[in-house]
């Protein structure tokens, strides 16, 4: 863990693991019989092993394996003609979220269409006054 995570309570620092949220983090702390007010920097090797055993015993998929599974599911959907596959291909929200607003994570930064400012051209040179 990096230094900023080490100062936090165990349950909070466990949330930095991809696939473990607040609920699972609290379950891990409870099942490993650790003090919830303890800081991550104060953990011993034995306590870290307890945490690791809780995660493996429950067969939770975390970090790289979870990312790979999610990518595989997404790529399985892409070639299909189903609604979900079409949304994956277009890079739009897949699970029914609205797209008129709040879809910037999937759609990327806004692409302005329509009104754009045109640079003002300098006035033509007047030979009579010049």
CSV table of C-alpha atoms in Angstrom, one decimal:
chain,number,residue,atom,x,y,z
A,1,UNK,CA,0.0,0.0,0.0
A,2,UNK,CA,1.2,3.5,-0.6
A,3,UNK,CA,1.9,5.9,2.2
A,4,UNK,CA,-1.5,7.8,2.0
A,5,UNK,CA,-3.5,4.6,2.4
A,6,UNK,CA,-1.4,3.4,5.4
A,7,UNK,CA,-2.6,6.2,7.6
A,8,UNK,CA,-6.3,5.3,7.2
A,9,UNK,CA,-8.4,2.8,9.1
A,10,UNK,CA,-8.2,-0.8,7.8
A,11,UNK,CA,-11.7,-0.8,6.3
A,12,UNK,CA,-11.1,2.4,4.4
A,13,UNK,CA,-7.7,1.3,3.1
A,14,UNK,CA,-9.2,-2.1,2.0
A,15,UNK,CA,-11.5,-0.1,-0.3
A,16,UNK,CA,-8.5,0.8,-2.4
A,17,UNK,CA,-8.4,-2.8,-3.6
A,18,UNK,CA,-10.4,-3.1,-6.9
A,19,UNK,CA,-13.4,-5.3,-6.2
A,20,UNK,CA,-13.7,-4.5,-2.4
A,21,UNK,CA,-16.1,-1.8,-1.4
A,22,UNK,CA,-17.2,-0.5,2.0
A,23,UNK,CA,-19.5,-3.5,2.8
A,24,UNK,CA,-16.9,-6.1,1.9
A,25,UNK,CA,-14.2,-4.2,3.7
A,26,UNK,CA,-16.2,-4.2,6.9
A,27,UNK,CA,-16.9,-8.0,6.5
A,28,UNK,CA,-13.2,-8.7,6.1
A,29,UNK,CA,-12.3,-6.7,9.2
A,30,UNK,CA,-15.0,-8.5,11.2
A,31,UNK,CA,-14.1,-12.0,9.9
A,32,UNK,CA,-10.4,-11.4,10.5
A,33,UNK,CA,-11.2,-10.4,14.1
A,34,UNK,CA,-9.4,-7.1,13.8
A,35,UNK,CA,-10.0,-3.9,15.6
A,36,UNK,CA,-12.0,-1.6,13.2
A,37,UNK,CA,-10.2,1.5,14.6
A,38,UNK,CA,-6.8,0.2,13.8
A,39,UNK,CA,-4.7,1.9,11.2
A,40,UNK,CA,-3.4,0.0,8.1
A,41,UNK,CA,0.2,1.0,9.0
A,42,UNK,CA,-0.1,-0.9,12.3
A,43,UNK,CA,-1.0,-4.2,10.7
A,44,UNK,CA,1.4,-7.1,11.4
A,45,UNK,CA,2.3,-9.9,8.8
A,46,UNK,CA,0.0,-12.3,10.7
A,47,UNK,CA,-3.0,-9.8,10.4
A,48,UNK,CA,-2.3,-9.2,6.7
A,49,UNK,CA,-2.3,-13.0,6.2
A,50,UNK,CA,-5.7,-13.2,8.0
A,51,UNK,CA,-7.1,-10.5,5.7
A,52,UNK,CA,-5.7,-12.4,2.6
A,53,UNK,CA,-7.2,-15.7,3.8
A,54,UNK,CA,-10.7,-14.1,4.4
A,55,UNK,CA,-10.6,-12.8,0.8
A,56,UNK,CA,-9.5,-16.1,-0.7
A,57,UNK,CA,-11.8,-18.2,1.5
A,58,UNK,CA,-14.8,-16.3,0.3
A,59,UNK,CA,-13.6,-16.7,-3.3
A,60,UNK,CA,-13.9,-13.0,-4.1
A,61,UNK,CA,-12.5,-12.0,-7.5
A,62,UNK,CA,-10.4,-8.8,-7.0
A,63,UNK,CA,-7.9,-6.6,-8.9
A,64,UNK,CA,-6.5,-8.0,-12.2
A,65,UNK,CA,-8.7,-11.1,-12.4
A,66,UNK,CA,-11.9,-8.9,-11.9
A,67,UNK,CA,-10.7,-6.4,-14.5
A,68,UNK,CA,-10.1,-9.2,-17.0
A,69,UNK,CA,-13.5,-10.8,-16.3
A,70,UNK,CA,-15.3,-7.4,-16.9
A,71,UNK,CA,-13.3,-6.8,-20.1
A,72,UNK,CA,-14.2,-10.4,-21.3
A,73,UNK,CA,-17.9,-9.9,-20.6
A,74,UNK,CA,-17.8,-6.6,-22.5
A,75,UNK,CA,-16.0,-8.0,-25.5
A,76,UNK,CA,-18.4,-11.0,-25.6
A,77,UNK,CA,-21.3,-8.6,-25.9
A,78,UNK,CA,-19.8,-6.4,-28.7
A,79,UNK,CA,-20.4,-8.6,-31.7
A,80,UNK,CA,-24.0,-9.4,-30.8
A,81,UNK,CA,-26.9,-7.6,-32.4
A,82,UNK,CA,-28.5,-7.2,-29.0
A,83,UNK,CA,-29.1,-3.7,-27.5
A,84,UNK,CA,-26.3,-4.2,-25.0
A,85,UNK,CA,-23.7,-5.1,-27.7
A,86,UNK,CA,-24.7,-2.1,-29.8
A,87,UNK,CA,-24.3,0.2,-26.7
A,88,UNK,CA,-20.8,-1.3,-26.1
A,89,UNK,CA,-19.8,-0.7,-29.7
A,90,UNK,CA,-20.9,2.9,-29.7
A,91,UNK,CA,-19.3,3.6,-26.4
A,92,UNK,CA,-22.6,4.7,-24.7
A,93,UNK,CA,-24.0,3.7,-21.3
A,94,UNK,CA,-25.1,0.1,-21.3
A,95,UNK,CA,-27.5,-0.2,-18.4
A,96,UNK,CA,-30.2,2.3,-19.1
A,97,UNK,CA,-28.6,5.5,-17.9
A,98,UNK,CA,-29.7,8.7,-19.4
A,99,UNK,CA,-27.5,10.1,-22.2
A,100,UNK,CA,-28.8,13.7,-22.6
A,101,UNK,CA,-26.9,14.5,-19.4
A,102,UNK,CA,-24.5,12.7,-17.1
A,103,UNK,CA,-23.0,10.3,-19.7
A,104,UNK,CA,-19.6,12.0,-20.0
A,105,UNK,CA,-17.7,9.1,-18.5
A,106,UNK,CA,-18.7,6.8,-21.4
A,107,UNK,CA,-19.1,9.5,-24.1
A,108,UNK,CA,-15.9,11.3,-23.4
A,109,UNK,CA,-15.4,15.1,-23.5
A,110,UNK,CA,-18.0,17.2,-25.2
A,111,UNK,CA,-17.6,17.8,-28.9
A,112,UNK,CA,-19.2,21.2,-29.6
A,113,UNK,CA,-21.3,21.2,-32.8
A,114,UNK,CA,-22.8,24.3,-34.4
A,115,UNK,CA,-21.9,27.7,-33.2
A,116,UNK,CA,-18.2,28.4,-33.3
A,117,UNK,CA,-16.4,31.7,-33.3
A,118,UNK,CA,-14.8,32.7,-36.6
A,119,UNK,CA,-11.6,34.7,-36.3
A,120,UNK,CA,-12.2,38.3,-37.4
A,121,UNK,CA,-10.3,39.2,-40.6
A,122,UNK,CA,-8.3,42.4,-40.6
A,123,UNK,CA,-10.0,45.1,-42.6
A,124,UNK,CA,-8.8,45.3,-46.3
A,125,UNK,CA,-6.0,47.8,-47.0
A,126,UNK,CA,-7.2,51.1,-48.3
A,127,UNK,CA,-4.8,52.4,-51.0
A,128,UNK,CA,-6.3,55.9,-50.9
A,129,UNK,CA,-5.4,56.6,-47.3
A,130,UNK,CA,-2.3,54.7,-47.0
